[in-house]
C-alpha cells in the first residue's frame, strides 16, 4: 500500500519522520543498492513491515508491504511480501494518524494534502481505526512447543 503526502506538510525529512516518529530502522540492501526501512513485528527478523520512500518532487510516497519470510529458494534475493491485509492496513492507519498530526488544522487541512495512492482516499475526510500494528508475541514456552 502507498501513502502520498505533499512535502510541505512534513515537519522533517521523510526518512527522519519514518525513523523517529514511526519507529522504523534504516536498512541498505547490498543486492539492490537501495535504502529502505523496516519495523519488526516480533523478536525474529521476519515477519516485518518494509517501507520504501520515493521522492516525487513536491510530494513523497511511502510504499509499505509486509515481509512474511526470507526467500527459501536458491538464486533469488526477493522475499514473500503482502501488500494488503489486516496488518498492513493497521500500519497504514497508524502512519496516517502520525502524518495527520503534522498537517496544520487551518484551511490547508481540507483533505487535499495526504492521500492513499491505492484508493485516493484523503486523510482528513474521515477517521481511521488505530488498532495494534503488531503481531502478538509468543512466550518462550509457546515457541518451544510450537503452539
Short mmCIF file of N, CA and C in Angstrom, two decimals:
data_model
loop_
_atom_site.label_atom_id
_atom_site.label_comp_id
_atom_site.label_asym_id
_atom_site.label_seq_id
_atom_site.Cartn_x
_atom_site.Cartn_y
_atom_site.Cartn_z
N UNK A 1 0.84 -1.18 0.00
CA UNK A 1 0.00 0.00 0.00
C UNK A 1 0.88 1.23 0.00
N UNK A 2 0.35 2.27 -0.59
CA UNK A 2 1.12 3.50 -0.69
C UNK A 2 0.37 4.67 -0.06
N UNK A 3 1.14 5.57 0.53
CA UNK A 3 0.63 6.85 1.03
C UNK A 3 1.46 7.93 0.36
N UNK A 4 0.79 8.94 -0.18
CA UNK A 4 1.48 10.06 -0.80
C UNK A 4 1.11 11.33 -0.04
N UNK A 5 2.11 12.16 0.26
CA UNK A 5 1.88 13.39 1.01
C UNK A 5 2.73 14.50 0.39
N UNK A 6 2.22 15.71 0.41
CA UNK A 6 2.99 16.85 -0.03
C UNK A 6 4.08 17.11 1.01
N UNK A 7 5.29 17.37 0.53
CA UNK A 7 6.43 17.56 1.43
C UNK A 7 6.22 18.72 2.40
N UNK A 8 5.49 19.75 1.97
CA UNK A 8 5.33 20.91 2.83
C UNK A 8 4.58 20.60 4.11
N UNK A 9 3.89 19.45 4.15
CA UNK A 9 3.17 19.07 5.35
C UNK A 9 3.98 18.18 6.28
N UNK A 10 5.20 17.86 5.90
CA UNK A 10 6.10 17.13 6.79
C UNK A 10 6.97 18.13 7.53
N UNK A 11 7.09 17.98 8.82
CA UNK A 11 7.90 18.90 9.61
C UNK A 11 9.38 18.52 9.58
N UNK A 12 9.71 17.39 8.92
CA UNK A 12 11.08 16.92 8.82
C UNK A 12 11.21 16.12 7.53
N UNK A 13 12.41 15.67 7.22
CA UNK A 13 12.61 14.82 6.06
C UNK A 13 11.82 13.53 6.23
N UNK A 14 11.36 12.96 5.12
CA UNK A 14 10.56 11.74 5.17
C UNK A 14 11.30 10.61 5.87
N UNK A 15 12.58 10.48 5.59
CA UNK A 15 13.38 9.42 6.21
C UNK A 15 13.47 9.61 7.73
N UNK A 16 13.62 10.84 8.16
CA UNK A 16 13.68 11.11 9.59
C UNK A 16 12.33 10.87 10.24
N UNK A 17 11.26 11.26 9.57
CA UNK A 17 9.91 11.02 10.08
C UNK A 17 9.67 9.53 10.31
N UNK A 18 10.01 8.72 9.31
CA UNK A 18 9.72 7.29 9.40
C UNK A 18 10.56 6.62 10.48
N UNK A 19 11.76 7.14 10.73
CA UNK A 19 12.60 6.57 11.79
C UNK A 19 12.19 7.05 13.17
N UNK A 20 12.09 8.37 13.35
CA UNK A 20 11.88 8.91 14.69
C UNK A 20 10.43 8.84 15.16
N UNK A 21 9.51 9.12 14.29
CA UNK A 21 8.09 9.14 14.72
C UNK A 21 7.40 7.80 14.56
N UNK A 22 7.77 7.06 13.50
CA UNK A 22 7.09 5.79 13.24
C UNK A 22 7.85 4.59 13.77
N UNK A 23 9.13 4.75 14.15
CA UNK A 23 9.88 3.68 14.78
C UNK A 23 10.54 2.69 13.85
N UNK A 24 10.70 3.03 12.60
CA UNK A 24 11.34 2.14 11.65
C UNK A 24 12.86 2.26 11.73
N UNK A 25 13.55 1.19 11.33
CA UNK A 25 15.01 1.18 11.29
C UNK A 25 15.46 1.22 9.83
N UNK A 26 16.53 1.93 9.58
CA UNK A 26 17.08 2.04 8.22
C UNK A 26 17.87 0.79 7.88
N UNK A 27 17.68 0.29 6.65
CA UNK A 27 18.50 -0.82 6.14
C UNK A 27 18.94 -0.48 4.72
N UNK A 28 20.06 -1.04 4.33
CA UNK A 28 20.56 -0.86 2.97
C UNK A 28 20.78 -2.24 2.37
N UNK A 29 20.16 -2.48 1.21
CA UNK A 29 20.31 -3.76 0.53
C UNK A 29 21.53 -3.72 -0.38
N UNK A 30 22.45 -4.62 -0.14
CA UNK A 30 23.63 -4.70 -0.99
C UNK A 30 23.29 -5.38 -2.32
N UNK A 31 22.18 -6.12 -2.35
CA UNK A 31 21.77 -6.80 -3.57
C UNK A 31 21.18 -5.81 -4.58
N UNK A 32 20.35 -4.88 -4.09
CA UNK A 32 19.68 -3.93 -4.98
C UNK A 32 20.25 -2.53 -4.88
N UNK A 33 21.14 -2.31 -3.90
CA UNK A 33 21.73 -1.00 -3.64
C UNK A 33 20.65 0.05 -3.34
N UNK A 34 19.60 -0.37 -2.61
CA UNK A 34 18.51 0.52 -2.24
C UNK A 34 18.44 0.66 -0.73
N UNK A 35 18.04 1.87 -0.31
CA UNK A 35 17.77 2.12 1.10
C UNK A 35 16.29 1.89 1.35
N UNK A 36 15.97 1.35 2.51
CA UNK A 36 14.58 1.16 2.90
C UNK A 36 14.52 1.15 4.42
N UNK A 37 13.34 0.92 4.96
CA UNK A 37 13.11 0.97 6.39
C UNK A 37 12.26 -0.21 6.80
N UNK A 38 12.55 -0.78 7.97
CA UNK A 38 11.80 -1.93 8.45
C UNK A 38 11.34 -1.71 9.88
N UNK A 39 10.22 -2.34 10.20
CA UNK A 39 9.69 -2.36 11.56
C UNK A 39 9.38 -3.81 11.88
N UNK A 40 10.14 -4.38 12.82
CA UNK A 40 9.93 -5.77 13.20
C UNK A 40 8.62 -5.91 13.96
N UNK A 41 7.94 -7.01 13.71
CA UNK A 41 6.69 -7.29 14.40
C UNK A 41 6.88 -8.26 15.56
N UNK A 42 8.00 -8.98 15.54
CA UNK A 42 8.34 -9.90 16.62
C UNK A 42 9.83 -9.75 16.91
N UNK A 43 10.35 -10.56 17.78
CA UNK A 43 11.78 -10.53 18.07
C UNK A 43 12.59 -11.10 16.92
N UNK A 44 11.95 -11.91 16.10
CA UNK A 44 12.62 -12.53 14.97
C UNK A 44 12.79 -11.52 13.84
N UNK A 45 13.62 -11.87 12.87
CA UNK A 45 13.87 -11.00 11.73
C UNK A 45 12.62 -10.85 10.86
N UNK A 46 11.83 -11.90 10.74
CA UNK A 46 10.57 -11.91 9.99
C UNK A 46 9.48 -12.41 10.90
N UNK A 47 8.24 -11.99 10.73
CA UNK A 47 7.71 -11.02 9.77
C UNK A 47 8.09 -9.60 10.18
N UNK A 48 8.08 -8.72 9.18
CA UNK A 48 8.41 -7.32 9.42
C UNK A 48 7.70 -6.45 8.38
N UNK A 49 7.44 -5.23 8.77
CA UNK A 49 6.91 -4.25 7.84
C UNK A 49 8.09 -3.61 7.13
N UNK A 50 7.97 -3.44 5.82
CA UNK A 50 9.07 -2.96 4.99
C UNK A 50 8.57 -1.75 4.20
N UNK A 51 9.30 -0.65 4.32
CA UNK A 51 8.89 0.62 3.73
C UNK A 51 9.96 1.14 2.77
N UNK A 52 9.51 1.53 1.59
CA UNK A 52 10.35 2.26 0.64
C UNK A 52 9.81 3.68 0.55
N UNK A 53 10.71 4.65 0.47
CA UNK A 53 10.32 6.05 0.36
C UNK A 53 10.80 6.56 -0.99
N UNK A 54 9.89 7.20 -1.72
CA UNK A 54 10.21 7.69 -3.06
C UNK A 54 9.92 9.19 -3.13
N UNK A 55 10.92 9.95 -3.57
CA UNK A 55 10.78 11.39 -3.74
C UNK A 55 10.09 11.66 -5.07
N UNK A 56 8.95 12.37 -5.04
CA UNK A 56 8.19 12.69 -6.24
C UNK A 56 8.18 14.19 -6.52
N UNK A 57 9.25 14.86 -6.18
CA UNK A 57 9.30 16.31 -6.38
C UNK A 57 8.69 17.04 -5.20
N UNK A 58 7.49 17.54 -5.37
CA UNK A 58 6.79 18.26 -4.30
C UNK A 58 6.10 17.32 -3.32
N UNK A 59 6.07 16.05 -3.69
CA UNK A 59 5.41 15.05 -2.85
C UNK A 59 6.41 13.95 -2.50
N UNK A 60 6.04 13.15 -1.50
CA UNK A 60 6.83 11.98 -1.13
C UNK A 60 5.86 10.81 -1.01
N UNK A 61 6.32 9.63 -1.47
CA UNK A 61 5.49 8.43 -1.45
C UNK A 61 6.09 7.42 -0.49
N UNK A 62 5.25 6.92 0.41
CA UNK A 62 5.62 5.85 1.33
C UNK A 62 4.99 4.57 0.79
N UNK A 63 5.81 3.57 0.48
CA UNK A 63 5.34 2.32 -0.09
C UNK A 63 5.59 1.21 0.92
N UNK A 64 4.53 0.64 1.47
CA UNK A 64 4.62 -0.31 2.57
C UNK A 64 4.16 -1.69 2.14
N UNK A 65 4.86 -2.71 2.62
CA UNK A 65 4.41 -4.09 2.48
C UNK A 65 4.88 -4.89 3.69
N UNK A 66 4.34 -6.08 3.83
CA UNK A 66 4.68 -6.98 4.93
C UNK A 66 5.53 -8.11 4.39
N UNK A 67 6.75 -8.22 4.90
CA UNK A 67 7.63 -9.35 4.56
C UNK A 67 7.32 -10.48 5.53
N UNK A 68 6.80 -11.57 5.01
CA UNK A 68 6.46 -12.70 5.87
C UNK A 68 7.68 -13.54 6.23
N UNK A 69 8.55 -13.76 5.24
CA UNK A 69 9.74 -14.57 5.49
C UNK A 69 10.75 -14.30 4.39
N UNK A 70 11.97 -14.69 4.64
CA UNK A 70 13.02 -14.56 3.65
C UNK A 70 12.83 -15.63 2.56
N UNK A 71 13.32 -15.34 1.37
CA UNK A 71 13.20 -16.31 0.27
C UNK A 71 13.78 -17.65 0.68
N UNK A 72 13.07 -18.72 0.36
CA UNK A 72 13.53 -20.05 0.75
C UNK A 72 14.05 -20.84 -0.43
N UNK A 73 14.22 -20.19 -1.57
CA UNK A 73 14.73 -20.87 -2.75
C UNK A 73 16.03 -20.21 -3.19
N UNK A 74 16.94 -20.99 -3.72
CA UNK A 74 18.26 -20.51 -4.08
C UNK A 74 18.22 -19.61 -5.31
N UNK A 75 19.18 -18.70 -5.35
CA UNK A 75 19.34 -17.85 -6.52
C UNK A 75 18.41 -16.67 -6.58
N UNK A 76 17.62 -16.46 -5.56
CA UNK A 76 16.69 -15.33 -5.57
C UNK A 76 16.83 -14.58 -4.27
N UNK A 77 16.88 -13.26 -4.36
CA UNK A 77 17.05 -12.43 -3.17
C UNK A 77 15.73 -11.79 -2.74
N UNK A 78 14.67 -12.07 -3.46
CA UNK A 78 13.39 -11.47 -3.12
C UNK A 78 12.75 -12.24 -1.96
N UNK A 79 11.67 -11.69 -1.45
CA UNK A 79 11.01 -12.26 -0.28
C UNK A 79 9.53 -12.44 -0.56
N UNK A 80 8.85 -13.10 0.35
CA UNK A 80 7.40 -13.23 0.27
C UNK A 80 6.80 -11.99 0.90
N UNK A 81 6.03 -11.23 0.13
CA UNK A 81 5.50 -9.97 0.63
C UNK A 81 4.00 -9.89 0.44
N UNK A 82 3.34 -9.19 1.36
CA UNK A 82 1.91 -8.92 1.26
C UNK A 82 1.74 -7.41 1.21
N UNK A 83 1.03 -6.93 0.20
CA UNK A 83 0.84 -5.50 0.01
C UNK A 83 -0.50 -5.02 0.56
N UNK A 84 -1.30 -5.92 1.07
CA UNK A 84 -2.54 -5.55 1.75
C UNK A 84 -2.79 -6.58 2.84
N UNK A 85 -3.89 -6.48 3.51
CA UNK A 85 -4.19 -7.37 4.62
C UNK A 85 -4.32 -6.59 5.90
N UNK A 86 -4.75 -7.25 6.95
CA UNK A 86 -5.06 -6.58 8.22
C UNK A 86 -3.85 -5.88 8.83
N UNK A 87 -2.69 -6.52 8.84
CA UNK A 87 -1.51 -5.92 9.46
C UNK A 87 -1.08 -4.68 8.69
N UNK A 88 -1.06 -4.77 7.36
CA UNK A 88 -0.65 -3.64 6.54
C UNK A 88 -1.66 -2.50 6.69
N UNK A 89 -2.95 -2.82 6.69
CA UNK A 89 -3.98 -1.79 6.82
C UNK A 89 -3.90 -1.08 8.17
N UNK A 90 -3.63 -1.83 9.24
CA UNK A 90 -3.49 -1.20 10.56
C UNK A 90 -2.28 -0.28 10.60
N UNK A 91 -1.18 -0.71 9.98
CA UNK A 91 0.01 0.13 9.96
C UNK A 91 -0.22 1.38 9.11
N UNK A 92 -0.90 1.25 8.00
CA UNK A 92 -1.22 2.41 7.17
C UNK A 92 -2.07 3.39 7.98
N UNK A 93 -3.03 2.88 8.72
CA UNK A 93 -3.87 3.75 9.57
C UNK A 93 -3.01 4.45 10.62
N UNK A 94 -2.09 3.74 11.23
CA UNK A 94 -1.20 4.35 12.24
C UNK A 94 -0.33 5.43 11.61
N UNK A 95 0.23 5.14 10.44
CA UNK A 95 1.06 6.13 9.75
C UNK A 95 0.24 7.36 9.35
N UNK A 96 -0.97 7.14 8.87
CA UNK A 96 -1.84 8.26 8.50
C UNK A 96 -2.12 9.14 9.71
N UNK A 97 -2.34 8.51 10.86
CA UNK A 97 -2.57 9.28 12.08
C UNK A 97 -1.34 10.10 12.45
N UNK A 98 -0.15 9.51 12.33
CA UNK A 98 1.09 10.24 12.61
C UNK A 98 1.27 11.39 11.62
N UNK A 99 0.98 11.14 10.35
CA UNK A 99 1.08 12.19 9.34
C UNK A 99 0.06 13.28 9.56
N UNK A 100 -1.13 12.89 9.97
CA UNK A 100 -2.20 13.86 10.23
C UNK A 100 -1.78 14.84 11.32
N UNK A 101 -0.97 14.38 12.28
CA UNK A 101 -0.51 15.26 13.35
C UNK A 101 0.39 16.37 12.82
N UNK A 102 1.02 16.17 11.66
CA UNK A 102 1.89 17.18 11.06
C UNK A 102 1.14 18.21 10.24
N UNK A 103 -0.10 17.90 9.86
CA UNK A 103 -0.85 18.78 8.98
C UNK A 103 -1.50 19.88 9.81
N UNK A 104 -1.35 21.15 9.40
CA UNK A 104 -1.98 22.24 10.13
C UNK A 104 -3.49 22.07 10.15
N UNK A 105 -4.12 22.53 11.20
CA UNK A 105 -5.58 22.40 11.32
C UNK A 105 -6.32 23.53 10.63
N UNK A 106 -5.60 24.41 9.96
CA UNK A 106 -6.22 25.51 9.23
C UNK A 106 -6.91 25.01 7.97
N UNK A 107 -7.23 25.91 7.08
CA UNK A 107 -7.91 25.57 5.84
C UNK A 107 -7.08 24.64 4.97
N UNK A 108 -5.76 24.59 5.19
CA UNK A 108 -4.90 23.71 4.41
C UNK A 108 -5.25 22.25 4.65
N UNK A 109 -5.88 21.96 5.78
CA UNK A 109 -6.26 20.59 6.09
C UNK A 109 -7.65 20.31 5.52
N UNK A 110 -7.72 20.37 4.20
CA UNK A 110 -9.01 20.18 3.52
C UNK A 110 -9.13 18.77 2.95
N UNK A 111 -8.16 17.93 3.23
CA UNK A 111 -8.19 16.59 2.67
C UNK A 111 -7.41 16.51 1.37
N UNK A 112 -6.79 17.59 0.95
CA UNK A 112 -6.04 17.61 -0.29
C UNK A 112 -4.56 17.33 -0.08
N UNK A 113 -4.14 17.11 1.12
CA UNK A 113 -2.72 17.06 1.41
C UNK A 113 -2.14 15.66 1.54
N UNK A 114 -2.87 14.70 2.02
CA UNK A 114 -2.36 13.35 2.21
C UNK A 114 -3.33 12.39 1.54
N UNK A 115 -2.83 11.45 0.79
CA UNK A 115 -3.74 10.52 0.15
C UNK A 115 -3.18 9.12 0.18
N UNK A 116 -4.09 8.17 0.13
CA UNK A 116 -3.73 6.76 -0.03
C UNK A 116 -3.68 6.52 -1.52
N UNK A 117 -2.52 6.23 -2.06
CA UNK A 117 -2.34 6.12 -3.51
C UNK A 117 -3.16 4.99 -4.12
N UNK A 118 -3.54 4.00 -3.33
CA UNK A 118 -4.31 2.90 -3.88
C UNK A 118 -5.77 3.27 -4.08
N UNK A 119 -6.32 4.05 -3.17
CA UNK A 119 -7.73 4.36 -3.24
C UNK A 119 -8.01 5.85 -3.40
N UNK A 120 -6.97 6.66 -3.31
CA UNK A 120 -7.11 8.11 -3.37
C UNK A 120 -8.04 8.64 -2.28
N UNK A 121 -8.16 7.90 -1.19
CA UNK A 121 -8.92 8.38 -0.05
C UNK A 121 -8.08 9.40 0.68
N UNK A 122 -8.64 10.57 0.92
CA UNK A 122 -7.88 11.65 1.51
C UNK A 122 -7.96 11.58 3.04
N UNK A 123 -6.84 11.81 3.67
CA UNK A 123 -6.83 11.92 5.13
C UNK A 123 -7.47 13.25 5.47
N UNK A 124 -8.27 13.26 6.50
CA UNK A 124 -8.96 14.47 6.90
C UNK A 124 -10.42 14.43 6.51
N UNK A 125 -10.81 13.44 5.73
CA UNK A 125 -12.20 13.32 5.33
C UNK A 125 -12.84 12.10 5.98
N UNK A 126 -12.28 11.65 7.05
CA UNK A 126 -12.83 10.50 7.73
C UNK A 126 -11.90 10.08 8.85
N UNK A 127 -12.32 9.09 9.59
CA UNK A 127 -11.48 8.59 10.66
C UNK A 127 -10.97 7.22 10.28
N UNK A 128 -9.84 6.86 10.80
CA UNK A 128 -9.21 5.58 10.53
C UNK A 128 -8.98 4.87 11.84
N UNK A 129 -9.37 3.60 11.93
CA UNK A 129 -9.16 2.87 13.18
C UNK A 129 -7.68 2.72 13.46
N UNK A 130 -7.31 2.87 14.70
CA UNK A 130 -5.90 2.78 15.05
C UNK A 130 -5.46 1.33 15.13
N UNK A 131 -6.04 0.54 15.96
CA UNK A 131 -5.63 -0.87 16.04
C UNK A 131 -4.17 -1.03 16.43
N UNK A 132 -3.82 -2.23 16.83
CA UNK A 132 -2.43 -2.55 17.18
C UNK A 132 -1.75 -3.09 15.94
N UNK A 133 -0.64 -2.46 15.53
CA UNK A 133 0.05 -2.83 14.29
C UNK A 133 1.06 -3.95 14.50
N UNK A 134 0.99 -4.61 15.61
CA UNK A 134 1.97 -5.67 15.85
C UNK A 134 1.27 -7.02 15.96
N UNK A 135 2.00 -8.04 15.66
CA UNK A 135 1.54 -9.41 15.83
C UNK A 135 1.82 -9.79 17.27
N UNK A 136 0.88 -10.44 17.95
CA UNK A 136 1.13 -10.81 19.35
C UNK A 136 2.39 -11.67 19.47
N UNK A 137 3.17 -11.37 20.49
CA UNK A 137 4.41 -12.13 20.72
C UNK A 137 4.09 -13.43 21.43
N UNK A 138 4.82 -14.47 21.05
CA UNK A 138 4.67 -15.76 21.70
C UNK A 138 5.60 -15.84 22.89
N UNK A 139 5.15 -16.51 23.90
CA UNK A 139 6.03 -16.75 25.04
C UNK A 139 7.08 -17.79 24.65
N UNK A 140 8.13 -17.87 25.42
CA UNK A 140 9.19 -18.84 25.16
C UNK A 140 8.61 -20.26 25.16
N UNK A 141 7.73 -20.55 26.11
CA UNK A 141 7.10 -21.86 26.19
C UNK A 141 6.34 -22.18 24.91
N UNK A 142 5.58 -21.23 24.39
CA UNK A 142 4.80 -21.46 23.16
C UNK A 142 5.73 -21.61 21.94
N UNK A 143 6.86 -20.90 21.94
CA UNK A 143 7.79 -21.05 20.83
C UNK A 143 8.44 -22.43 20.84
N UNK A 144 8.81 -22.91 22.03
CA UNK A 144 9.48 -24.20 22.15
C UNK A 144 8.55 -25.33 21.72
N UNK A 145 7.29 -25.26 22.17
CA UNK A 145 6.35 -26.33 21.89
C UNK A 145 5.46 -26.02 20.70
N UNK A 146 5.72 -24.89 20.01
CA UNK A 146 5.07 -24.53 18.76
C UNK A 146 3.55 -24.58 18.81
N UNK A 147 2.96 -23.85 19.76
CA UNK A 147 1.51 -23.71 19.76
C UNK A 147 1.13 -22.34 20.20
#
